[in-house]
């Protein structure tokens, strides 16, 4: 084992461009699969009597400098735990490498010191660096003064300096700072300097390994992206500052990512007062706090392929709200994300007529169309906070019209206000329940609006039948009413009011009139087969009372 010569300070060829070029999370090409055997070997090494002996044992399987550094890193991250008691009582604490090795615990100073000595024994140039960190106890937007609070390392590999932090690679302390949990984090091994600067600010700015270097003010103001952010393939977030001021009661956040990712958010612990939409490469969130003051906003993410329902926190902001936009009070039933996306496309809802999450209607009517994937049956219902609609009526304000693989949802709102249009689906071949897929927000400010429900349909009303008139489920009294229905595969159609009126067929439509005097309900009935005397009810209308 040769001792290394004094390390050279960083120079031009060590520097990486800031901001991050989104190329790689690491500062040199690293193939983690090639490390699998070495990693497994390093974890099993169990030498505690001297640092030299430990290094000697670890290097048996390591040939290149990169492999040597990897073996040392792996061993430290899995065998040294963070010393919480020592952190609170530093006078009792030794950060000497041999003491760290023998007690198996330390604070960052000891991790970095042991790393430095082990590299030195292995003949690899290594520096122990100190500076400020956005680690335990960091509050968003805080300033840093006084002595540095963290230590990490730089190692010299392939003619360049690289950064790593074995303290943060080993695990994490809980919020109350009473318990350390080993949880290996690959992110902090040879981290790209433009990402490392996110939460490590060295006392000597040369050790940022960046051009241009950041000032302490930049570091304080910059958004903290934790390692989950990058490990999930997220690229950038806007705004880039931790504190967001609302403008006219609204604040917006967006995230860009490489691949399909699912997001959720919490504003002061709930996902109300926001409107989140998924994009192919990220998401957009508009927040409308309903109280002034400072609110904590957290964004969570998980890969779309993840089987567990575990979302990781990837961003935190503080939203400072000066004024409230009362018009943007969303119904409680609104589910995030809102509107169609790559996710709803995967569920078989293609080519939506309304790609945006909010549908504005002035006259209280709107129509939403999709091309449906094969074998999909859908349910839709309407929800509003100030509505006493029964479960049945929530569906009766929406009419489904099928034309081939196209579906149209015709919506007539019962009154003005904000409504949630919830859409459920299942495979027609599945006997089971409908699954919730997504929702829209429908808004109508026109207080004159008061549409009755559509007529009630029965099981014999086939999916691709269509009502052209009357669309209203409430008919005026003492009037002649024109009927026009599109139905196929039946022999006869009757409209039953006080009297019975047959409809006649022409060009695929059944047409005729009926009079509503003297009755409270009107039924449409069909004869499926001319030889049967049996009629089936397909539609029911109410008649207004005088």
XYZ file of C-alpha atoms in Angstrom:
546
model
C 0.000 0.000 0.000
C 1.542 3.253 -1.085
C 0.805 6.540 0.658
C -0.511 9.145 -1.782
C 1.181 12.465 -2.569
C -0.516 15.700 -1.503
C -3.742 16.181 -3.489
C -3.795 18.949 -6.092
C -6.480 21.641 -5.858
C -9.328 21.649 -8.398
C -8.622 23.256 -11.794
C -10.442 23.858 -15.095
C -10.705 20.245 -16.197
C -12.460 19.273 -12.932
C -15.324 21.696 -13.466
C -18.861 20.913 -14.629
C -21.276 23.384 -16.155
C -24.005 24.824 -13.923
C -27.015 24.552 -14.197
C -27.248 20.785 -14.592
C -27.299 19.617 -18.227
C -29.745 16.763 -17.377
C -27.307 14.211 -18.789
C -26.417 12.022 -15.841
C -26.868 11.908 -12.085
C -23.175 11.028 -11.694
C -19.977 12.922 -12.526
C -18.447 9.980 -14.409
C -19.854 6.950 -16.247
C -20.738 4.282 -13.673
C -22.339 0.922 -14.466
C -24.012 -0.166 -11.239
C -24.611 -3.700 -12.534
C -20.866 -4.190 -12.868
C -20.544 -3.402 -9.161
C -23.023 -6.045 -7.986
C -20.407 -8.691 -7.093
C -18.035 -6.160 -5.563
C -20.847 -4.555 -3.528
C -21.962 -7.921 -2.171
C -18.354 -8.778 -1.245
C -17.729 -5.426 0.483
C -20.856 -5.777 2.633
C -19.633 -9.117 4.011
C -16.147 -7.941 5.013
C -16.004 -7.892 8.794
C -12.705 -6.449 10.069
C -12.747 -4.121 13.074
C -9.229 -4.303 14.556
C -7.463 -1.795 12.283
C -8.219 0.505 9.385
C -5.261 -0.925 7.413
C -6.546 -4.496 7.803
C -10.041 -3.453 6.755
C -8.764 -1.753 3.578
C -6.549 -4.728 2.786
C -9.554 -7.077 3.018
C -11.773 -4.806 0.901
C -9.234 -4.403 -1.892
C -8.938 -8.149 -2.513
C -11.789 -7.873 -5.023
C -11.021 -4.360 -6.315
C -8.706 -3.720 -9.257
C -9.309 -0.204 -10.571
C -9.293 2.989 -8.502
C -13.030 3.301 -9.106
C -13.584 -0.205 -7.709
C -11.422 0.593 -4.669
C -13.437 3.732 -3.935
C -16.676 1.801 -4.462
C -15.675 -0.955 -2.012
C -14.708 1.611 0.668
C -17.918 3.587 0.078
C -20.137 0.485 0.243
C -18.519 -0.720 3.461
C -18.837 2.621 5.263
C -22.453 3.210 4.139
C -23.534 -0.182 5.526
C -21.439 -0.430 8.702
C -21.206 3.023 10.279
C -24.350 4.402 11.839
C -25.054 8.017 12.647
C -24.332 8.764 16.316
C -27.290 10.787 17.535
C -26.170 10.777 21.184
C -22.689 11.902 20.119
C -24.185 14.672 17.998
C -25.929 16.102 21.067
C -22.839 15.661 23.261
C -19.822 16.396 21.077
C -17.283 16.603 23.944
C -17.547 12.831 24.476
C -17.150 12.094 20.782
C -14.036 10.959 18.937
C -13.973 11.290 15.164
C -10.632 9.478 14.870
C -10.884 6.825 12.132
C -9.920 3.932 14.445
C -12.556 4.976 17.021
C -15.219 5.318 14.322
C -14.314 1.856 13.057
C -14.402 0.218 16.475
C -17.592 1.840 17.802
C -19.329 1.540 14.408
C -20.883 4.986 14.807
C -20.028 8.617 14.225
C -21.236 11.976 12.940
C -20.395 13.342 9.467
C -16.921 14.414 10.547
C -16.069 10.815 11.426
C -17.562 9.346 8.243
C -15.549 11.770 6.094
C -12.354 11.246 8.140
C -12.578 7.443 7.917
C -13.249 7.673 4.181
C -10.246 9.920 3.685
C -7.916 7.622 5.619
C -9.130 4.447 3.906
C -8.594 6.057 0.463
C -5.129 7.207 1.512
C -4.176 3.659 2.534
C -5.542 2.390 -0.798
C -3.395 4.906 -2.660
C -6.246 7.135 -3.817
C -6.214 10.905 -3.440
C -9.084 12.007 -1.250
C -10.018 15.240 0.502
C -12.250 15.833 3.477
C -14.442 18.870 2.733
C -16.625 20.893 5.061
C -19.414 23.394 4.511
C -23.108 24.107 4.927
C -25.745 21.522 4.116
C -29.505 21.445 3.739
C -29.854 18.381 5.891
C -31.581 17.625 9.186
C -33.205 20.715 10.727
C -33.019 22.786 7.531
C -35.923 25.232 7.179
C -36.906 26.473 3.726
C -35.569 29.897 2.908
C -33.223 30.007 5.941
C -29.843 31.767 5.872
C -26.520 30.132 6.832
C -24.080 31.845 9.204
C -21.245 30.826 11.525
C -19.315 27.554 11.356
C -19.898 24.869 8.765
C -22.310 22.117 9.810
C -21.421 19.144 7.598
C -18.479 17.197 6.127
C -18.086 15.091 2.991
C -15.368 13.968 0.568
C -13.824 14.550 -2.841
C -11.973 11.659 -4.539
C -9.581 11.796 -7.488
C -10.480 9.306 -10.214
C -9.604 9.207 -13.921
C -7.753 12.518 -13.735
C -10.667 14.482 -12.199
C -12.111 15.289 -8.802
C -15.494 13.770 -7.835
C -17.818 14.326 -4.852
C -19.519 11.930 -2.454
C -21.223 11.987 0.945
C -21.088 8.691 2.859
C -23.061 10.093 5.837
C -26.078 10.712 3.628
C -25.365 7.554 1.652
C -25.797 5.442 4.789
C -29.301 6.384 5.895
C -31.402 8.994 7.624
C -32.428 10.329 11.018
C -36.119 10.774 11.872
C -37.790 14.173 12.269
C -37.400 14.230 16.039
C -33.669 13.420 15.672
C -33.886 10.445 18.039
C -33.441 7.494 15.705
C -31.117 6.641 12.798
C -32.199 4.126 10.145
C -29.783 2.478 7.729
C -31.210 3.214 4.273
C -28.616 3.080 1.528
C -28.801 5.985 -0.940
C -26.945 5.562 -4.248
C -27.538 9.209 -5.124
C -24.646 10.492 -2.999
C -21.953 8.360 -4.685
C -20.040 10.453 -7.267
C -22.997 12.850 -7.527
C -22.930 15.289 -10.440
C -21.604 18.580 -8.911
C -24.491 20.614 -10.391
C -26.849 18.393 -8.321
C -24.580 18.082 -5.255
C -24.618 21.899 -4.867
C -28.347 21.614 -4.294
C -27.730 20.684 -0.648
C -23.921 20.940 -0.115
C -22.150 24.317 -0.036
C -18.391 23.921 0.611
C -16.424 26.479 2.673
C -14.015 26.760 -0.264
C -16.040 27.518 -3.394
C -13.429 25.813 -5.651
C -14.737 22.524 -4.290
C -18.166 23.116 -5.831
C -16.397 21.868 -8.995
C -18.699 24.150 -10.976
C -18.495 26.893 -13.557
C -19.827 29.357 -12.729
C -19.645 28.874 -8.951
C -22.717 29.733 -6.869
C -22.788 32.330 -4.126
C -24.074 31.518 -0.645
C -27.124 33.684 -1.475
C -27.823 31.502 -4.554
C -27.519 28.419 -2.364
C -29.918 29.832 0.244
C -32.555 30.855 -2.313
C -32.392 27.759 -4.505
C -35.110 25.176 -4.311
C -34.122 22.089 -2.311
C -34.563 18.987 -4.465
C -34.006 15.921 -2.338
C -32.452 12.776 -3.784
C -35.925 11.246 -4.474
C -36.490 14.034 -6.987
C -33.605 12.907 -9.170
C -33.813 9.174 -8.469
C -37.400 9.209 -9.825
C -36.178 10.682 -13.115
C -37.497 14.192 -12.475
C -35.537 16.908 -14.271
C -36.621 20.398 -13.298
C -39.225 22.190 -11.222
C -40.598 25.714 -11.584
C -40.459 28.057 -9.802
C -36.864 27.507 -8.733
C -37.222 29.424 -5.470
C -38.550 27.892 -2.264
C -41.035 30.670 -1.505
C -43.856 31.441 -3.948
C -46.032 34.553 -3.734
C -49.588 34.181 -5.035
C -50.710 36.530 -7.831
C -54.427 37.350 -7.566
C -54.852 34.391 -5.215
C -53.099 31.867 -7.479
C -49.709 30.129 -7.432
C -48.418 27.700 -10.046
C -45.855 24.900 -9.917
C -44.704 22.626 -12.725
C -42.383 19.627 -12.901
C -40.651 18.145 -15.947
C -39.613 14.517 -16.007
C -38.229 11.873 -18.339
C -40.957 9.252 -18.200
C -44.593 8.854 -17.194
C -44.841 9.738 -13.504
C -47.839 10.023 -11.179
C -48.028 12.996 -8.808
C -50.024 14.116 -5.796
C -49.736 17.216 -3.618
C -50.625 18.477 -0.169
C -51.306 22.104 0.703
C -51.350 22.374 4.490
C -51.886 18.620 4.579
C -54.820 18.271 2.121
C -55.155 18.105 -1.655
C -58.030 20.605 -1.796
C -57.699 24.130 -3.230
C -55.611 22.993 -6.162
C -55.930 21.809 -9.701
C -53.288 19.348 -10.832
C -52.985 18.054 -14.389
C -50.666 15.298 -15.590
C -48.611 16.000 -18.680
C -46.762 13.467 -20.809
C -43.473 14.663 -19.342
C -44.477 16.027 -15.969
C -47.303 17.872 -14.294
C -48.751 21.315 -13.727
C -50.381 22.474 -10.522
C -52.398 25.628 -9.872
C -52.987 26.405 -6.208
C -55.738 28.717 -4.922
C -55.354 28.941 -1.107
C -58.647 29.868 0.560
C -56.890 31.630 3.479
C -54.211 34.313 3.471
C -50.841 33.659 5.120
C -48.034 31.123 4.661
C -48.884 27.586 3.564
C -46.618 24.584 3.208
C -46.942 22.904 -0.200
C -45.550 19.387 -0.728
C -45.358 17.555 -4.052
C -45.164 13.739 -4.125
C -44.347 11.433 -7.038
C -44.095 7.780 -7.997
C -43.203 6.017 -11.264
C -46.293 4.967 -13.220
C -45.002 1.394 -13.254
C -44.667 1.208 -9.453
C -46.871 -1.500 -8.019
C -47.068 -0.125 -4.471
C -49.130 2.924 -3.764
C -46.153 4.718 -2.205
C -45.576 8.314 -3.232
C -42.287 9.956 -2.246
C -42.043 13.621 -1.323
C -39.959 15.288 -4.045
C -40.485 19.021 -3.474
C -41.492 21.433 -0.742
C -42.494 25.053 -1.147
C -43.903 27.786 1.035
C -46.839 29.549 -0.620
C -47.399 33.088 0.665
C -50.964 34.118 -0.028
C -51.878 37.823 0.045
C -55.446 37.592 -1.262
C -57.997 34.809 -1.749
C -59.787 34.057 -5.027
C -63.184 32.949 -3.715
C -64.439 32.106 -7.222
C -61.888 29.283 -7.357
C -63.372 27.311 -4.496
C -63.389 23.771 -5.798
C -66.057 21.220 -4.892
C -64.958 18.798 -2.160
C -65.517 15.841 -4.471
C -62.825 16.974 -6.933
C -60.109 14.310 -7.280
C -56.501 15.040 -8.268
C -55.287 14.944 -10.974
C -58.054 16.690 -12.954
C -58.803 16.268 -16.662
C -57.581 13.733 -19.219
C -53.901 12.700 -19.546
C -51.608 9.877 -20.657
C -53.026 7.984 -17.674
C -56.658 8.145 -18.892
C -55.429 7.285 -22.389
C -53.952 4.089 -20.940
C -57.392 3.335 -19.503
C -58.909 3.543 -23.000
C -60.138 7.157 -23.205
C -58.638 8.480 -26.439
C -58.883 11.796 -28.293
C -60.806 13.803 -25.681
C -62.800 16.766 -27.042
C -61.743 18.718 -23.913
C -58.022 18.277 -23.170
C -58.183 20.897 -20.373
C -59.289 20.103 -16.811
C -61.912 22.867 -16.609
C -64.972 23.058 -18.860
C -66.730 26.454 -18.807
C -70.349 26.614 -19.924
C -72.464 29.725 -20.188
C -75.873 28.158 -20.830
C -75.390 25.208 -18.470
C -74.975 22.682 -21.275
C -71.860 20.973 -22.578
C -70.880 17.889 -24.435
C -67.699 15.835 -23.935
C -66.618 13.200 -26.443
C -63.968 10.444 -26.496
C -62.966 7.601 -28.708
C -63.220 4.542 -26.455
C -60.864 1.584 -26.422
C -62.360 -1.862 -27.027
C -64.779 -3.463 -24.597
C -65.225 -0.442 -22.306
C -68.438 0.406 -20.524
C -68.648 3.722 -18.685
C -70.628 5.433 -15.939
C -70.611 9.170 -15.335
C -72.038 11.263 -12.510
C -72.231 14.908 -11.484
C -71.282 16.203 -8.022
C -71.578 19.622 -6.453
C -71.210 20.919 -2.867
C -74.445 22.902 -2.796
C -76.650 20.386 -4.561
C -79.176 18.027 -3.057
C -79.042 15.704 -6.070
C -79.744 12.064 -5.245
C -77.401 9.373 -6.556
C -79.857 8.615 -9.369
C -80.254 12.286 -10.373
C -76.455 12.759 -10.444
C -76.417 10.351 -13.355
C -79.624 11.579 -14.986
C -78.121 15.013 -15.762
C -75.714 13.208 -18.091
C -76.758 11.358 -21.211
C -74.465 8.861 -22.946
C -74.621 8.693 -26.733
C -72.642 5.960 -28.493
C -71.737 6.122 -32.168
C -69.423 3.261 -33.080
C -66.378 3.575 -30.806
C -67.187 7.232 -30.048
C -68.978 8.231 -26.892
C -70.566 11.579 -26.224
C -71.545 12.696 -22.727
C -74.263 15.357 -22.979
C -74.490 17.330 -19.757
C -77.350 19.603 -18.638
C -76.603 21.306 -15.307
C -79.423 21.570 -12.737
C -78.168 25.029 -11.593
C -75.178 27.389 -11.729
C -71.994 26.652 -9.805
C -68.982 24.348 -9.829
C -69.564 20.674 -10.616
C -67.339 17.607 -10.736
C -67.960 15.279 -13.667
C -66.724 11.879 -12.454
C -66.078 9.156 -14.993
C -65.930 5.446 -14.113
C -65.249 2.515 -16.408
C -65.027 -1.251 -16.562
C -64.477 -3.895 -19.185
C -67.839 -4.992 -20.571
C -66.670 -8.556 -20.168
C -66.003 -7.997 -16.427
C -68.934 -8.701 -14.153
C -67.404 -6.549 -11.388
C -67.823 -2.934 -10.341
C -66.910 0.212 -12.222
C -63.520 1.736 -11.343
C -63.059 5.483 -10.934
C -60.870 6.776 -13.807
C -60.831 10.585 -13.750
C -62.837 13.776 -13.416
C -63.400 17.214 -14.927
C -64.380 20.465 -13.259
C -67.408 22.066 -14.939
C -68.139 25.703 -14.088
C -71.219 27.764 -14.878
C -71.705 31.316 -13.569
C -75.102 31.949 -15.198
C -77.622 31.937 -12.329
C -80.581 31.651 -14.757
C -79.520 28.084 -15.586
C -81.939 25.370 -14.456
C -81.991 22.318 -16.709
C -84.211 19.351 -15.876
C -82.716 15.858 -15.879
C -82.759 13.658 -18.973
C -85.496 10.994 -19.158
C -84.937 7.862 -17.129
C -83.861 4.869 -19.205
C -84.399 1.186 -18.442
C -82.274 -1.882 -19.126
C -83.924 -2.501 -22.523
C -82.655 0.889 -23.723
C -79.652 -0.305 -25.739
C -76.292 1.506 -25.604
C -76.378 2.809 -29.174
C -79.989 4.005 -29.132
C -80.283 7.782 -29.178
C -82.880 10.377 -28.158
C -83.094 13.341 -30.543
C -86.223 14.772 -28.906
C -87.526 15.404 -26.322
C -84.230 15.587 -24.365
C -85.834 16.977 -21.231
C -87.054 14.392 -18.743
C -89.734 16.871 -17.648
C -92.457 17.515 -20.229
C -94.889 20.483 -20.176
C -98.530 19.637 -19.385
C -101.380 19.740 -21.943
C -99.080 19.922 -24.937
C -98.406 18.011 -28.092
C -94.858 16.679 -27.793
C -92.762 15.684 -30.795
C -90.787 12.423 -30.397
C -87.783 11.400 -32.483
C -85.770 8.372 -31.377
C -83.011 6.427 -33.062
C -83.502 2.714 -32.355
C -82.876 -0.487 -34.292
C -83.853 -4.135 -34.124
C -87.405 -3.586 -32.910
C -90.829 -4.085 -34.453
C -92.986 -1.375 -32.850
C -92.681 1.702 -30.634
C -95.499 3.157 -28.518
C -95.650 6.290 -26.376
C -97.976 5.754 -23.431
C -99.507 8.910 -21.939
C -103.210 9.106 -20.996
C -103.664 7.588 -24.442
C -101.254 5.450 -26.439
C -99.539 6.894 -29.496
C -97.600 4.731 -31.979
C -94.412 6.097 -33.534
C -93.647 5.415 -37.178
C -90.326 4.405 -38.553
C -88.535 6.272 -41.313
C -84.849 6.118 -42.209
C -83.753 4.556 -38.911
C -85.712 7.024 -36.737
C -89.004 6.453 -34.891
C -91.113 9.614 -34.953
C -94.522 10.871 -33.876
C -96.345 13.034 -31.329
C -98.147 12.461 -28.075
C -100.345 14.671 -25.920
C -99.498 15.100 -22.219
C -102.902 16.177 -20.902
C -104.325 14.209 -18.000
C -101.170 12.271 -17.076
C -98.219 12.591 -14.684
C -95.828 10.243 -16.516
C -95.096 9.290 -20.116
C -93.458 5.965 -21.061
C -91.810 4.883 -24.280
C -92.347 1.167 -24.876
C -91.023 -1.174 -27.536
C -92.220 -4.377 -29.122
C -89.099 -6.373 -29.845
C -90.895 -8.904 -32.002
C -94.078 -8.381 -34.019
C -95.394 -11.810 -32.972
C -95.219 -11.028 -29.255
C -97.844 -9.044 -27.422
C -95.284 -8.131 -24.777
C -94.005 -4.543 -24.518
C -90.824 -3.456 -22.690
C -90.443 -0.022 -21.088
C -87.342 1.792 -22.361
C -87.832 5.445 -21.275
C -89.796 7.335 -18.667
C -90.632 11.082 -18.685
C -92.284 13.138 -15.908
C -94.995 15.681 -16.756
C -95.081 19.112 -15.071
C -97.918 19.630 -12.613
C -100.387 22.404 -13.540
